[in-house]
Amino acid sequence: MAAAFGINKTLTCFPQPEVITQSFSDCELKQATISAIFPGNLRVSLIRVAEPENSAVTGQPRWPSQAGTTLSSVWLDGVEQFYCQAKGCTGQNQSQAISSVASETKWGTYNWTCSSLQCYCIPGTTMCNDNGPFPLSSLIASITGSLSLPCDYADPSNETATHACAFKGEVLQKFLGDAGLPLQNCRSGSCMAQGTLDSFWANEAATAGAAGHKSSD
């Protein structure tokens, strides 16, 4: 899409975790130990960017996003506690599902991985209060390395369907196990020009066709 000319500019909602240009997600954080220490409404928000949206096509306001990045935030009762930034991010489908419920995994699973992750405390918040009963400042600052954000696809026939994700990294999995931070009842989506979506599916089909032809040689 070198130019906007000829592109279908009709805005389209894409309610799936797959990142075409950029994707926004909101999830419930369901982890027994963390919920016991910090009771309340725990949520995680995710902004994943494959490439900044072309505002000339969508008509949406510009914002300073960067390609191949992720911004995630952990919230407790509506107050942001800490956030993480990651770069070197790309996505692809994977065979291993997140949910253990078969009916929620039949649509497939998408994994967004990043090569570099760093998390930061917000001073004075419940989780980052060094004078509180369970200060996590040092632990949160130590969350570095790679990041994996696998998400099951939502039921495409149900506009209100939610899906499961996980927030995985070396430090988190060391303390919490292989499942990392389990994220449930997620809603993901993005708005983009219909032409952008059409081009993406055409490229996907061409790539799949080329791979199938190569494997048959």
Short mmCIF file of N, CA and C in Angstrom, two decimals, residues 14-25 47-52 68-69 89-93 109-113 149 151 153 188-191 196-197 200-201:
data_model
loop_
_atom_site.label_atom_id
_atom_site.label_comp_id
_atom_site.label_asym_id
_atom_site.label_seq_id
_atom_site.Cartn_x
_atom_site.Cartn_y
_atom_site.Cartn_z
N PHE A 14 -11.96 -5.17 13.32
CA PHE A 14 -11.41 -6.53 13.25
C PHE A 14 -11.28 -7.04 14.69
N PRO A 15 -12.26 -7.80 15.21
CA PRO A 15 -12.30 -8.17 16.63
C PRO A 15 -11.55 -9.45 16.97
N GLN A 16 -10.30 -9.52 16.56
CA GLN A 16 -9.48 -10.70 16.82
C GLN A 16 -8.12 -10.27 17.38
N PRO A 17 -7.40 -11.18 18.05
CA PRO A 17 -6.09 -10.81 18.61
C PRO A 17 -4.97 -10.71 17.60
N GLU A 18 -5.19 -11.20 16.38
CA GLU A 18 -4.14 -11.10 15.36
C GLU A 18 -3.83 -9.64 15.07
N VAL A 19 -2.55 -9.31 14.96
CA VAL A 19 -2.13 -7.92 14.73
C VAL A 19 -1.87 -7.72 13.24
N ILE A 20 -2.71 -6.94 12.60
CA ILE A 20 -2.53 -6.63 11.19
C ILE A 20 -1.76 -5.33 11.04
N THR A 21 -2.26 -4.28 11.66
CA THR A 21 -1.49 -3.03 11.76
C THR A 21 -1.21 -2.78 13.24
N GLN A 22 -2.27 -2.58 14.02
CA GLN A 22 -2.13 -2.45 15.45
C GLN A 22 -3.38 -3.02 16.11
N SER A 23 -3.22 -3.50 17.34
CA SER A 23 -4.33 -4.17 18.01
C SER A 23 -4.38 -3.74 19.47
N PHE A 24 -5.62 -3.60 19.99
CA PHE A 24 -5.84 -3.19 21.36
C PHE A 24 -6.61 -4.30 22.08
N SER A 25 -6.17 -4.66 23.29
CA SER A 25 -6.81 -5.73 24.04
C SER A 25 -7.02 -5.31 25.49
N ILE A 47 -1.39 -2.93 23.92
CA ILE A 47 -1.35 -2.26 22.62
C ILE A 47 -0.19 -2.86 21.84
N ARG A 48 -0.50 -3.56 20.75
CA ARG A 48 0.52 -4.22 19.95
C ARG A 48 0.53 -3.58 18.56
N VAL A 49 1.71 -3.25 18.09
CA VAL A 49 1.82 -2.52 16.82
C VAL A 49 2.74 -3.28 15.87
N ALA A 50 2.17 -3.73 14.76
CA ALA A 50 2.98 -4.32 13.69
C ALA A 50 3.55 -3.21 12.82
N GLU A 51 2.68 -2.27 12.48
CA GLU A 51 3.11 -1.08 11.75
C GLU A 51 2.12 0.04 12.09
N PRO A 52 2.59 1.28 12.25
CA PRO A 52 1.68 2.37 12.59
C PRO A 52 0.57 2.51 11.55
N GLY A 68 6.54 -2.95 15.45
CA GLY A 68 7.15 -4.06 16.17
C GLY A 68 7.28 -3.83 17.66
N THR A 69 6.29 -3.15 18.26
CA THR A 69 6.36 -2.84 19.69
C THR A 69 5.09 -3.26 20.41
N CYS A 89 8.97 -7.14 17.96
CA CYS A 89 7.78 -8.00 18.03
C CYS A 89 7.27 -8.41 16.65
N THR A 90 6.88 -9.66 16.55
CA THR A 90 6.24 -10.20 15.35
C THR A 90 5.20 -11.23 15.78
N GLY A 91 4.31 -11.61 14.87
CA GLY A 91 3.27 -12.57 15.22
C GLY A 91 3.10 -13.66 14.18
N GLN A 92 2.64 -14.82 14.66
CA GLN A 92 2.31 -15.92 13.76
C GLN A 92 1.40 -16.89 14.49
N ASN A 93 0.72 -17.72 13.73
CA ASN A 93 -0.15 -18.72 14.33
C ASN A 93 0.67 -19.85 14.95
N THR A 109 -4.89 -20.39 17.42
CA THR A 109 -4.17 -19.56 18.40
C THR A 109 -3.11 -18.73 17.69
N TYR A 110 -2.99 -17.51 18.11
CA TYR A 110 -2.03 -16.55 17.52
C TYR A 110 -1.02 -16.17 18.60
N ASN A 111 0.25 -16.16 18.24
CA ASN A 111 1.30 -15.84 19.22
C ASN A 111 2.09 -14.62 18.77
N TRP A 112 2.12 -13.62 19.62
CA TRP A 112 2.87 -12.37 19.38
C TRP A 112 4.11 -12.42 20.26
N THR A 113 5.29 -12.46 19.66
CA THR A 113 6.53 -12.59 20.42
C THR A 113 7.41 -11.36 20.22
N LEU A 149 3.12 -13.52 23.87
CA LEU A 149 1.72 -13.19 24.16
C LEU A 149 0.81 -14.04 23.28
N CYS A 151 -2.58 -15.89 22.16
CA CYS A 151 -4.01 -15.66 22.35
C CYS A 151 -4.80 -16.61 21.47
N TYR A 153 -7.98 -17.42 19.20
CA TYR A 153 -8.91 -16.59 18.41
C TYR A 153 -10.31 -16.67 19.02
N SER A 188 -10.35 -8.12 22.06
CA SER A 188 -9.31 -7.51 21.23
C SER A 188 -9.94 -6.93 19.98
N GLY A 189 -9.28 -5.94 19.42
CA GLY A 189 -9.80 -5.38 18.20
C GLY A 189 -8.99 -4.21 17.70
N SER A 190 -9.29 -3.83 16.48
CA SER A 190 -8.65 -2.67 15.87
C SER A 190 -9.55 -2.18 14.75
N CYS A 191 -9.39 -0.91 14.43
CA CYS A 191 -10.11 -0.32 13.31
C CYS A 191 -9.11 -0.03 12.20
N THR A 196 -6.95 -2.20 3.70
CA THR A 196 -5.81 -2.74 4.43
C THR A 196 -6.05 -4.20 4.78
N LEU A 197 -7.27 -4.49 5.25
CA LEU A 197 -7.63 -5.87 5.59
C LEU A 197 -7.64 -6.75 4.36
N PHE A 200 -4.12 -7.57 3.39
CA PHE A 200 -3.52 -8.52 4.32
C PHE A 200 -3.95 -9.94 4.00
N TRP A 201 -5.25 -10.15 3.79
CA TRP A 201 -5.74 -11.50 3.48
C TRP A 201 -5.20 -12.00 2.16
#
